[in-house]
PDB file of C-alpha atoms in Angstrom:
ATOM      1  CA  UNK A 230      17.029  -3.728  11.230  1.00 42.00           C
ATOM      2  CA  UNK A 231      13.790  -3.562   9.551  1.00 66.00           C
ATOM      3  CA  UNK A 232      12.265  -0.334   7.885  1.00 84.00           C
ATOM      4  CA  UNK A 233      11.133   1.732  10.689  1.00 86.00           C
ATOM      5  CA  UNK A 234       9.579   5.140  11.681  1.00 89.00           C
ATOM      6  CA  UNK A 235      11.304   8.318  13.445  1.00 88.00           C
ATOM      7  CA  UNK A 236       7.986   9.654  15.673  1.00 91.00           C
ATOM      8  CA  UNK A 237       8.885  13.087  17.198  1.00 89.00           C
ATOM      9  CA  UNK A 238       7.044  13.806  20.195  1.00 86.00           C
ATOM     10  CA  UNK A 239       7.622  15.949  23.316  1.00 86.00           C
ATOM     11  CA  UNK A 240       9.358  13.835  25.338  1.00 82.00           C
ATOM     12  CA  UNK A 241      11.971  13.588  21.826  1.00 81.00           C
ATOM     13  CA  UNK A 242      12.544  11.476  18.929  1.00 82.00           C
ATOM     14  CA  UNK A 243      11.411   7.541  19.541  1.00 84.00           C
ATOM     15  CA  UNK A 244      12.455   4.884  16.408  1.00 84.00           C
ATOM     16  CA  UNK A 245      10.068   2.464  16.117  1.00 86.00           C
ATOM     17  CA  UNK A 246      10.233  -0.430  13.856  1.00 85.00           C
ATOM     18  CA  UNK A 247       8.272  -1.602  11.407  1.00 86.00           C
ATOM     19  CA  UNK A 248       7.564  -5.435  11.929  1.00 78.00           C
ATOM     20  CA  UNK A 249       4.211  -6.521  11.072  1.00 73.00           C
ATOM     21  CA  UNK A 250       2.135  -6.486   8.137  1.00 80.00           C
ATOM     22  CA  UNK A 251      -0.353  -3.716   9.418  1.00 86.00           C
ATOM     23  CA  UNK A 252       0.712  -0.446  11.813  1.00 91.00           C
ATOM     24  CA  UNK A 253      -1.945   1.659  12.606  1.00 93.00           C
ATOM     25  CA  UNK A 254      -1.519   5.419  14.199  1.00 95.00           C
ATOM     26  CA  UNK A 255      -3.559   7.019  16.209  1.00 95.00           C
ATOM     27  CA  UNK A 256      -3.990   8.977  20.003  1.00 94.00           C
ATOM     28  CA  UNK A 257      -5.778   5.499  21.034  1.00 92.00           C
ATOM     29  CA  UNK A 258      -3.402   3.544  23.271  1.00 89.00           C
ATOM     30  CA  UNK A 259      -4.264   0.299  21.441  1.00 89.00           C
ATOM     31  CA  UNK A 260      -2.332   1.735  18.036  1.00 89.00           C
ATOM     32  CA  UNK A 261       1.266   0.192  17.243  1.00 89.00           C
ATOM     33  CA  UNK A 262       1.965   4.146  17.306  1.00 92.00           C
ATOM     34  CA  UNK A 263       0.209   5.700  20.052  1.00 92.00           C
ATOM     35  CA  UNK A 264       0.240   9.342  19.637  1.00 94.00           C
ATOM     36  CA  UNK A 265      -1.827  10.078  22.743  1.00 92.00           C
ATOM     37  CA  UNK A 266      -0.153  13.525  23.511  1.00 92.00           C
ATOM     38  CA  UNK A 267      -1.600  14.945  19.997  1.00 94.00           C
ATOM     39  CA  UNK A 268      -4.801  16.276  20.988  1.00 94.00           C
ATOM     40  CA  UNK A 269      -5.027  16.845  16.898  1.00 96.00           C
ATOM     41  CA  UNK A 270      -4.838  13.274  15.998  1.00 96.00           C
ATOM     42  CA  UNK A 271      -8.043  11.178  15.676  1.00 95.00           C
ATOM     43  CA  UNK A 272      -8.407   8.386  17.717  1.00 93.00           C
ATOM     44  CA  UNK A 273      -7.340   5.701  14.758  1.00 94.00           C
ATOM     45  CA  UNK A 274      -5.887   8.569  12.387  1.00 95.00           C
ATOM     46  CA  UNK A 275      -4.064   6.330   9.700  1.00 95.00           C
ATOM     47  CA  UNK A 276      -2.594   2.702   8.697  1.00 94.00           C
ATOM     48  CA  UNK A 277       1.073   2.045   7.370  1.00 94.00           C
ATOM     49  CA  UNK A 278       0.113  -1.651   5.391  1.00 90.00           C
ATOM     50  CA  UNK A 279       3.421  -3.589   4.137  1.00 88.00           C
ATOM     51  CA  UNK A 280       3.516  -4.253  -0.109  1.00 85.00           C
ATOM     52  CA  UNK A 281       5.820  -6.732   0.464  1.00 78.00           C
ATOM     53  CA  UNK A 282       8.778  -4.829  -1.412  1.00 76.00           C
ATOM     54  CA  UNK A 283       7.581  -0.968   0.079  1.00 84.00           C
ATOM     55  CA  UNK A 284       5.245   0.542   2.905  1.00 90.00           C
ATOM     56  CA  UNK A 285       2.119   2.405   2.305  1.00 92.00           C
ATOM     57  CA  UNK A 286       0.394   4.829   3.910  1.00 94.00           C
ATOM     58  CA  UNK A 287      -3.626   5.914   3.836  1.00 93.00           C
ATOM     59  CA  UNK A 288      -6.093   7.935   6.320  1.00 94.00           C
ATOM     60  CA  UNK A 289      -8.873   6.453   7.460  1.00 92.00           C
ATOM     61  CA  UNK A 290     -11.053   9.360   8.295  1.00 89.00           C
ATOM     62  CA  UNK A 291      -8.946  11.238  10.586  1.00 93.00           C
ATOM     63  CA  UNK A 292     -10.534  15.228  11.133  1.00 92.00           C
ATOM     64  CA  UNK A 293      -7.444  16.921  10.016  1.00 94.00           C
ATOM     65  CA  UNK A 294      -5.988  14.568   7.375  1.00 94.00           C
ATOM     66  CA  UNK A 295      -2.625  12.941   6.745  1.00 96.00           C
ATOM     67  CA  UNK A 296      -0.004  14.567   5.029  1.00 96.00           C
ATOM     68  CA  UNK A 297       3.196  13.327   2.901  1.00 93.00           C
ATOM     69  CA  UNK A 298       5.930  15.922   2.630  1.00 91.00           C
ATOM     70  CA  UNK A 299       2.972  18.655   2.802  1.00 91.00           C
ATOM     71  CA  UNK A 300       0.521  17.151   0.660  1.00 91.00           C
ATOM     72  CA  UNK A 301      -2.867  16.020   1.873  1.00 93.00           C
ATOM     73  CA  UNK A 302      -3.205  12.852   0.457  1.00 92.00           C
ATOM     74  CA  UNK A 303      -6.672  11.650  -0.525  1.00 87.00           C
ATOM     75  CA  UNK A 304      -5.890   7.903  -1.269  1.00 87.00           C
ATOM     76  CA  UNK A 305      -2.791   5.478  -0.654  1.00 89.00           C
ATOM     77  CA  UNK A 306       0.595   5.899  -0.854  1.00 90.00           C
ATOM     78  CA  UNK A 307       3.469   4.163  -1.337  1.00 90.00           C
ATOM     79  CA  UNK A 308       6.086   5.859   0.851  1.00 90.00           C
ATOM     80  CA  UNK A 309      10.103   6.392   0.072  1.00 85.00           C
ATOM     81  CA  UNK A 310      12.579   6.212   2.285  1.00 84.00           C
ATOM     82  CA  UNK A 311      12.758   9.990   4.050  1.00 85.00           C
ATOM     83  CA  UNK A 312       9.199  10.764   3.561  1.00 88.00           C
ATOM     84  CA  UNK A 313       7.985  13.354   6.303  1.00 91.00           C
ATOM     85  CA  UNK A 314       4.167  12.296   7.282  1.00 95.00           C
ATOM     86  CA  UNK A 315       2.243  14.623   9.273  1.00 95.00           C
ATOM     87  CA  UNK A 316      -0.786  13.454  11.273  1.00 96.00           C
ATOM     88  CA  UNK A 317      -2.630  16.087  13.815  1.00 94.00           C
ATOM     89  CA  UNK A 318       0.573  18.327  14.907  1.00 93.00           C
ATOM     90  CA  UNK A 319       3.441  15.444  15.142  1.00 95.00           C
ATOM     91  CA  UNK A 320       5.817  14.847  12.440  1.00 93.00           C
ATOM     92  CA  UNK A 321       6.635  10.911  11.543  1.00 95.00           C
ATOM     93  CA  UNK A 322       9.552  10.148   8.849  1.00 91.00           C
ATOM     94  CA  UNK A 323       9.605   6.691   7.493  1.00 92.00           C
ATOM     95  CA  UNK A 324      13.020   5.200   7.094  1.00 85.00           C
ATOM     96  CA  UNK A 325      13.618   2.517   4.839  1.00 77.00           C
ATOM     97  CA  UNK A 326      16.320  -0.025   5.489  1.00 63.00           C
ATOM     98  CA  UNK A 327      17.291  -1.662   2.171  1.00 51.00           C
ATOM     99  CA  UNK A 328      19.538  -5.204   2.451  1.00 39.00           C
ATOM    100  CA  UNK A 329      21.460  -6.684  -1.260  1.00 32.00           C
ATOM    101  CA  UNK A 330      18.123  -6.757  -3.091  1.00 36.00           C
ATOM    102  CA  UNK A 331      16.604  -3.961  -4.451  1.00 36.00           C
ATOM    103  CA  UNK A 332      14.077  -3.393  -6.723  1.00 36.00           C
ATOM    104  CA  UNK A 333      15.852  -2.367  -9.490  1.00 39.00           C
ATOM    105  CA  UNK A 334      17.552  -5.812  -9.145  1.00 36.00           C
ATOM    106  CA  UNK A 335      15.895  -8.678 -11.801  1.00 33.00           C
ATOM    107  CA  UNK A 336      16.273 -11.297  -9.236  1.00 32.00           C
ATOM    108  CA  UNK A 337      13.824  -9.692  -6.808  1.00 34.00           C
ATOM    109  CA  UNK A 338      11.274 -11.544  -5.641  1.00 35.00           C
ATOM    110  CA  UNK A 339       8.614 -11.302  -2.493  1.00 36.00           C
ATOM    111  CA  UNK A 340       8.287 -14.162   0.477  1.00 40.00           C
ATOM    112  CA  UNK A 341       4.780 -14.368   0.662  1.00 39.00           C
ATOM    113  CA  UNK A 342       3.559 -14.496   4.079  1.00 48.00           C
ATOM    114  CA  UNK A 343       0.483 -17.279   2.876  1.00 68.00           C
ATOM    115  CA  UNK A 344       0.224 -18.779  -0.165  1.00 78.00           C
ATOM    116  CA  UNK A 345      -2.107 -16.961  -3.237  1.00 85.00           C
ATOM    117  CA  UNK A 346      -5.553 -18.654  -3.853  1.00 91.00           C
ATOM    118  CA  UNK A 347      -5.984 -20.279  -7.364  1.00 93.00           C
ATOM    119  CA  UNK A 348      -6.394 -18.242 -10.372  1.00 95.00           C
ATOM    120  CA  UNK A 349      -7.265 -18.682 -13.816  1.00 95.00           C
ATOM    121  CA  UNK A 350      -5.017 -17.189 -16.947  1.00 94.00           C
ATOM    122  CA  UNK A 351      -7.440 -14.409 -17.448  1.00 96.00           C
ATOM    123  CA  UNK A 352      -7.195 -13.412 -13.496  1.00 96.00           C
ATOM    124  CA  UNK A 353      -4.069 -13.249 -13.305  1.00 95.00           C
ATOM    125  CA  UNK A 354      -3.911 -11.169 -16.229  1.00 95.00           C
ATOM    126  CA  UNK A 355      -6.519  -8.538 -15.148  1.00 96.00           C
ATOM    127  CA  UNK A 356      -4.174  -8.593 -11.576  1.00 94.00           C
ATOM    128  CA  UNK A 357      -1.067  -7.927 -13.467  1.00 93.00           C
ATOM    129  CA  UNK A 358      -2.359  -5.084 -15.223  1.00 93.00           C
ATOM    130  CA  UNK A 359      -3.889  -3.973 -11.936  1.00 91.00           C
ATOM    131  CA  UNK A 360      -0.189  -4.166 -10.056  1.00 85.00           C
ATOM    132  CA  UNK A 361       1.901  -2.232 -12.782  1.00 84.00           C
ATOM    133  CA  UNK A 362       1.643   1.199 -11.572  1.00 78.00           C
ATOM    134  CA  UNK A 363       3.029   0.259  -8.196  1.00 68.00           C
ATOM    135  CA  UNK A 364       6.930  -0.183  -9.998  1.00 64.00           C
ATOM    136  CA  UNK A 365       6.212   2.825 -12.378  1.00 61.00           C
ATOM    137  CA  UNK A 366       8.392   4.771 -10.355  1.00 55.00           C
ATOM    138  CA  UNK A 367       5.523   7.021 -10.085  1.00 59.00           C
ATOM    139  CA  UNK A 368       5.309   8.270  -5.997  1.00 50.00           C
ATOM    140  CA  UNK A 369       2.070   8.554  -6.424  1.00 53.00           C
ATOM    141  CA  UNK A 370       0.369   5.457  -7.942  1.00 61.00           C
ATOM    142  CA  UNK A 371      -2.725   5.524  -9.138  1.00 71.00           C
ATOM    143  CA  UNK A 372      -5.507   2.780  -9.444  1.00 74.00           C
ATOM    144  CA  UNK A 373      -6.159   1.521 -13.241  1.00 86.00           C
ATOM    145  CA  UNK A 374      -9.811   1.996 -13.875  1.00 91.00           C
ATOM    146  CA  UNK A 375     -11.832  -0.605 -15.293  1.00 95.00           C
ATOM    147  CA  UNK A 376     -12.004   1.058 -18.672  1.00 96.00           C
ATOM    148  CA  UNK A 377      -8.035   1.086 -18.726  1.00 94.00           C
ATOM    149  CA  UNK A 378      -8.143  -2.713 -18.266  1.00 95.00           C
ATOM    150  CA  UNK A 379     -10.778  -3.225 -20.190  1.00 96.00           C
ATOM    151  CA  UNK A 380      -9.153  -1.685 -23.166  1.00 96.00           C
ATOM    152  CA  UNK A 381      -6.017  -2.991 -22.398  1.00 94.00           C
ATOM    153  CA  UNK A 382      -7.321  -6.666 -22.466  1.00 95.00           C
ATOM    154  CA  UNK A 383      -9.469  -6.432 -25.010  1.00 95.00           C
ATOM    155  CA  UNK A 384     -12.651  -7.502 -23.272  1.00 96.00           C
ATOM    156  CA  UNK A 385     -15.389  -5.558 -21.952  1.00 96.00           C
ATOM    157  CA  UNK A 386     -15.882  -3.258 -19.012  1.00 96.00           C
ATOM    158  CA  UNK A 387     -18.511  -5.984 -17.709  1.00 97.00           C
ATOM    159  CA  UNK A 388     -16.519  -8.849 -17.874  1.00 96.00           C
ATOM    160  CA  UNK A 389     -13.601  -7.152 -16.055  1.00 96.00           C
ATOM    161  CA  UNK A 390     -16.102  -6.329 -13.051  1.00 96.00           C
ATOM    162  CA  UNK A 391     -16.878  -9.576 -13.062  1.00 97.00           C
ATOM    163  CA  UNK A 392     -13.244 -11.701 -12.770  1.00 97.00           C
ATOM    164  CA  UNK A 393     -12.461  -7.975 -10.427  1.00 96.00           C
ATOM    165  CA  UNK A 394     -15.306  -9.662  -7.892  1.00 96.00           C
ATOM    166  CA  UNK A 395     -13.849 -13.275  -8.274  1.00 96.00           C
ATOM    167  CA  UNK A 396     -10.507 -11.668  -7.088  1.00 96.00           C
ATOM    168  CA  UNK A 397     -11.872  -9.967  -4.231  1.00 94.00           C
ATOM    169  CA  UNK A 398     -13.477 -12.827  -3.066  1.00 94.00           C
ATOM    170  CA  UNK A 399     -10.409 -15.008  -3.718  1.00 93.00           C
ATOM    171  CA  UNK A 400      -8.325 -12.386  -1.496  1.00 90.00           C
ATOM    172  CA  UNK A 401     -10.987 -11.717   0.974  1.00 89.00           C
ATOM    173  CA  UNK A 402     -10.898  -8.157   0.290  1.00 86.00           C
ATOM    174  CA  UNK A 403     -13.059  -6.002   2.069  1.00 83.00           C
ATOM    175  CA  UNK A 404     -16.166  -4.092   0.563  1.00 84.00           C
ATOM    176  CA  UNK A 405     -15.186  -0.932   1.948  1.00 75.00           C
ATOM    177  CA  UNK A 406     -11.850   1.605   0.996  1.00 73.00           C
ATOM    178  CA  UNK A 407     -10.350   1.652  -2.232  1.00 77.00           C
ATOM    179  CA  UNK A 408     -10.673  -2.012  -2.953  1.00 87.00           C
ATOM    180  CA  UNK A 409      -8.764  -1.658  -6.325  1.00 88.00           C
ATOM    181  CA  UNK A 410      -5.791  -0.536  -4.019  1.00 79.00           C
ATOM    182  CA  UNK A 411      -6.510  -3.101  -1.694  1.00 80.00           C
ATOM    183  CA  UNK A 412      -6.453  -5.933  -3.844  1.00 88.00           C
ATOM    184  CA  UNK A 413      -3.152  -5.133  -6.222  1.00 82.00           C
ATOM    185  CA  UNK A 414      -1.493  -5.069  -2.472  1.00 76.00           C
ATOM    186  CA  UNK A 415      -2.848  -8.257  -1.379  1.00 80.00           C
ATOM    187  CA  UNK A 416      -1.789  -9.797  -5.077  1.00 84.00           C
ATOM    188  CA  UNK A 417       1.883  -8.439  -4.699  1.00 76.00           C
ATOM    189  CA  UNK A 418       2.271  -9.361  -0.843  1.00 70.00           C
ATOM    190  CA  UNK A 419       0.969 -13.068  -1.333  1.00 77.00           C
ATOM    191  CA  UNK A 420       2.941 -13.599  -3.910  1.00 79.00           C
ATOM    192  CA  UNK A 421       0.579 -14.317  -6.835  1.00 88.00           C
ATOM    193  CA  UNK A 422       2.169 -11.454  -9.063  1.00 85.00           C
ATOM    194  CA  UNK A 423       5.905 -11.081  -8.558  1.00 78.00           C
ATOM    195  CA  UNK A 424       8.004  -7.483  -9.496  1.00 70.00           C
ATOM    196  CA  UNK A 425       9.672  -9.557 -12.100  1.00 75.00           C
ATOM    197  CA  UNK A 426       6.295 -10.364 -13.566  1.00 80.00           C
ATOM    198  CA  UNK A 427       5.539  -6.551 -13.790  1.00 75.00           C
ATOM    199  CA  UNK A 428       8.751  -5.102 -15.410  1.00 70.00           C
ATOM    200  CA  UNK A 429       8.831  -7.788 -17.822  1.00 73.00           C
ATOM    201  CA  UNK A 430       5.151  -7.394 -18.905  1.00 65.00           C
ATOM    202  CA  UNK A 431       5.440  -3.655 -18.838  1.00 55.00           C
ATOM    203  CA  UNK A 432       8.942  -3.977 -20.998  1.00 48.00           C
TER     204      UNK A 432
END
């Protein structure tokens, strides 16, 4: 059974699992989770996206917000198992349904669902330094700015703009949103930096 979410509504408590790549919740009937009785809930009020190893969560807009455990959240976040989120008035938790590998194991490794485009040594580099704080253990990841990788490579702030707009156009990441976000997601799902590749550079 894949990792799914517990939606509460009126009628009672509805499981629905999480299969795709992309889940989006809203009161629109054309969401995956159609909260149409929530006359709080914006038409397309947020989007569940699939790391590959964890689920993440970010509003796009909504009036009232999104809410983990209480806490507005003003970018994405990578959920835990048991997580309460809150959009309009209706409670979702997100269950996650964990098989022999775990993250903590060292053979861990992600299916990617298409193949990574081509990168050079100092791409993959700047992407690896990008992905780290998603297996921090932090629950609340933040992006590395381009000073931190700048200073952590060794080149300058200039140069890392430049191989961070070869990447985005290598992943077809959009110009909108947190494309930072975006595109250490992309890099982990596709398979073009690996969880094993992250502990042992961060080691």
């Amino acid at each position: 059974m894949p990792s799914h979410l517990e939606v509460w509504k009126p009628t009672g408590r509805q499981l629905i699992p999480l299969g795709s790549e992309r889940v989006t919740v809203g009161k629109s009937s054309t969401n995956v989770v159609s909260l149409d009785h929530d006359s709080t809930v914006s038409r397309v009020h947020a989007v569940l996206e699939n790391l590959g190893h964890a689920w993440s969560v970010r509003d796009v807009g909504s009036r009232n917000g999104t809410y983990i455990n209480g806490e507005k959240i003003s970018a994405e976040r990578v959920l835990r198992s048991g997580d309460e989120v809150r959009v309009g008035k209706t409670k979702l938790v997100f269950w996650e349904v964990r098989d022999a590998t775990t993250l903590g194991d060292a053979t861990v490794s992600v299916a990617p669902t298409q193949p990574p485009p081509r990168l050079t040594r100092r791409e993959l580099e700047v992407l690896v330094v990008l992905c780290r704080p998603l297996v921090s253990g932090d629950p609340f990841p933040e992006a590395v700015s381009v000073r931190q990788m700048a200073q952590e490579l060794f080149v300058t702030e200039a140069a890392i703009k430049q191989h961070l707009q070869n990447l985005y156009d290598k992943f077809a990441v959009p110009a909108e949103g947190e494309r930072r976000v975006r595109l250490a997601n992309e890099a982990i799902r596709r398979g073009a930096v690996t969880l094993k590749m992250l502990r042992d550079n961060g080691s």
